[in-house]
Amino acid sequence: MGDNRPVTLHIVIDTDAAPAPYEQLRSQISAQARSGALPVGYKLPTVRGLAEELGLAANTVAKAYRALEGDGVIETRGRNGTFVAAAGDAAERQAAAAAQAYAEQVHRLGLSSADALSAVRDALRASYGG
């Protein structure tokens, strides 16, 4: 049978650490949506409610929600609230579009495919810390 444990949003913000709190919030919600810990259709707390719960300014939470909506991770349905969208599909589409734009750019610049791939590997190592 299914897993009947309730789904909960688990966020830990370190206000003394980099990156900024809104980015910590954005990345944690995004990761939980991608992993399935927050399933598609999960209703997120209101901006004000989450801000109070985390001890953050409402503008900080609103900024994170706007970034997540721009990334296709969440969607706002008017007065009904904010929900986890089909993030995997949106993330994959955005990654494919970015990869296509990159491929076109390096081709115009005259880089070989090996040099272009090397640049991607370096960028991924820098971003993912590996």
Coordinates of C-alpha atoms in Angstrom, one line a residue:
M1 CA 0.0 0.0 0.0
G2 CA 1.0 3.7 -0.1
D3 CA 3.1 5.7 2.3
N4 CA 0.6 7.4 4.6
R5 CA 3.1 9.7 6.3
P6 CA 2.0 13.3 6.1
V7 CA 4.0 15.5 3.7
T8 CA 5.6 18.4 5.4
L9 CA 7.8 21.3 4.2
H10 CA 11.1 21.2 6.0
I11 CA 13.1 24.4 5.8
V12 CA 16.2 25.4 7.8
I13 CA 17.4 29.0 7.2
D14 CA 20.8 30.2 8.6
T15 CA 20.5 34.0 8.5
D16 CA 24.2 34.3 9.3
A17 CA 25.4 32.2 6.3
A18 CA 25.7 32.7 2.6
P19 CA 23.7 32.5 0.4
A20 CA 21.0 35.0 1.3
P21 CA 18.0 33.6 3.1
Y22 CA 15.7 33.9 0.1
E23 CA 18.1 31.8 -1.9
Q24 CA 18.4 29.2 0.9
L25 CA 14.6 29.0 0.9
R26 CA 14.4 28.9 -3.0
S27 CA 16.9 26.1 -3.2
Q28 CA 15.5 24.0 -0.4
I29 CA 11.9 24.1 -1.8
S30 CA 13.2 23.4 -5.3
A31 CA 15.3 20.4 -4.1
Q32 CA 12.3 19.0 -2.1
A33 CA 10.0 19.4 -5.2
R34 CA 12.5 17.7 -7.5
S35 CA 13.2 14.8 -5.1
G36 CA 9.4 14.2 -4.6
A37 CA 9.6 15.0 -0.9
L38 CA 7.0 17.7 -1.9
P39 CA 4.8 16.1 -4.4
V40 CA 3.2 17.9 -7.4
G41 CA 0.1 19.6 -6.1
Y42 CA 1.4 20.1 -2.5
K43 CA 0.0 23.4 -1.2
L44 CA 2.7 25.6 0.2
P45 CA 2.1 28.0 3.2
T46 CA 1.1 31.6 2.5
V47 CA 4.0 34.0 2.1
R48 CA 3.0 35.6 5.5
G49 CA 2.5 32.3 7.2
L50 CA 5.9 30.9 6.1
A51 CA 7.7 34.2 6.9
E52 CA 6.3 34.0 10.5
E53 CA 7.2 30.4 10.8
L54 CA 10.8 30.9 9.7
G55 CA 11.3 34.3 11.3
L56 CA 11.9 36.0 8.0
A57 CA 10.5 39.1 6.4
A58 CA 7.5 38.5 4.2
N59 CA 9.4 40.2 1.3
T60 CA 12.1 37.5 1.6
V61 CA 9.6 34.7 1.2
A62 CA 7.8 36.5 -1.6
K63 CA 11.1 36.9 -3.5
A64 CA 11.8 33.2 -3.1
Y65 CA 8.3 32.3 -4.3
R66 CA 8.6 34.6 -7.3
A67 CA 12.0 33.0 -8.2
L68 CA 10.5 29.5 -7.8
E69 CA 7.5 30.5 -10.0
G70 CA 9.9 31.8 -12.6
D71 CA 11.7 28.5 -12.5
G72 CA 8.5 26.6 -13.0
V73 CA 8.8 24.8 -9.6
I74 CA 5.7 26.3 -8.1
E75 CA 2.5 27.9 -9.4
T76 CA 0.1 30.4 -7.9
R77 CA -3.5 29.7 -8.4
G78 CA -4.9 33.1 -7.4
R79 CA -6.8 33.0 -4.0
N80 CA -6.5 29.2 -3.9
G81 CA -2.8 29.4 -3.0
T82 CA 0.6 28.4 -4.1
F83 CA 1.3 24.8 -5.2
V84 CA 4.2 22.6 -6.3
A85 CA 4.1 22.4 -10.0
A86 CA 5.4 19.5 -12.2
A87 CA 9.0 20.8 -11.5
G88 CA 10.9 18.0 -13.1
D89 CA 9.3 18.7 -16.5
A90 CA 9.8 22.4 -16.2
A91 CA 13.4 22.0 -15.0
E92 CA 14.2 19.6 -17.8
R93 CA 12.7 21.9 -20.4
Q94 CA 14.7 24.9 -19.1
A95 CA 17.9 22.9 -19.0
A96 CA 17.4 21.6 -22.6
A97 CA 16.7 25.2 -23.8
A98 CA 19.8 26.5 -22.0
A99 CA 21.9 23.7 -23.4
Q100 CA 20.6 24.4 -26.9
A101 CA 21.4 28.1 -26.5
Y102 CA 24.9 27.3 -25.2
A103 CA 25.5 24.9 -28.1
E104 CA 24.5 27.5 -30.6
Q105 CA 26.7 30.2 -29.0
V106 CA 29.9 28.1 -28.7
H107 CA 29.4 26.9 -32.3
R108 CA 29.1 30.6 -33.5
L109 CA 32.3 31.3 -31.5
G110 CA 34.1 28.5 -33.3
L111 CA 34.8 26.3 -30.3
S112 CA 35.3 22.6 -30.9
S113 CA 32.7 20.3 -29.3
A114 CA 35.5 19.0 -26.9
D115 CA 36.3 22.6 -25.8
A116 CA 32.6 23.4 -25.3
L117 CA 32.1 20.2 -23.3
S118 CA 35.2 21.0 -21.2
A119 CA 33.8 24.5 -20.4
V120 CA 30.5 22.9 -19.3
R121 CA 32.4 20.4 -17.0
D122 CA 34.3 23.3 -15.4
A123 CA 31.1 25.3 -14.9
L124 CA 29.4 22.3 -13.4
R125 CA 32.3 21.6 -11.0
A126 CA 32.2 25.2 -9.9
S127 CA 28.5 25.2 -9.3
Y128 CA 28.2 21.7 -7.7
G129 CA 31.4 21.8 -5.9
G130 CA 32.9 18.7 -7.4

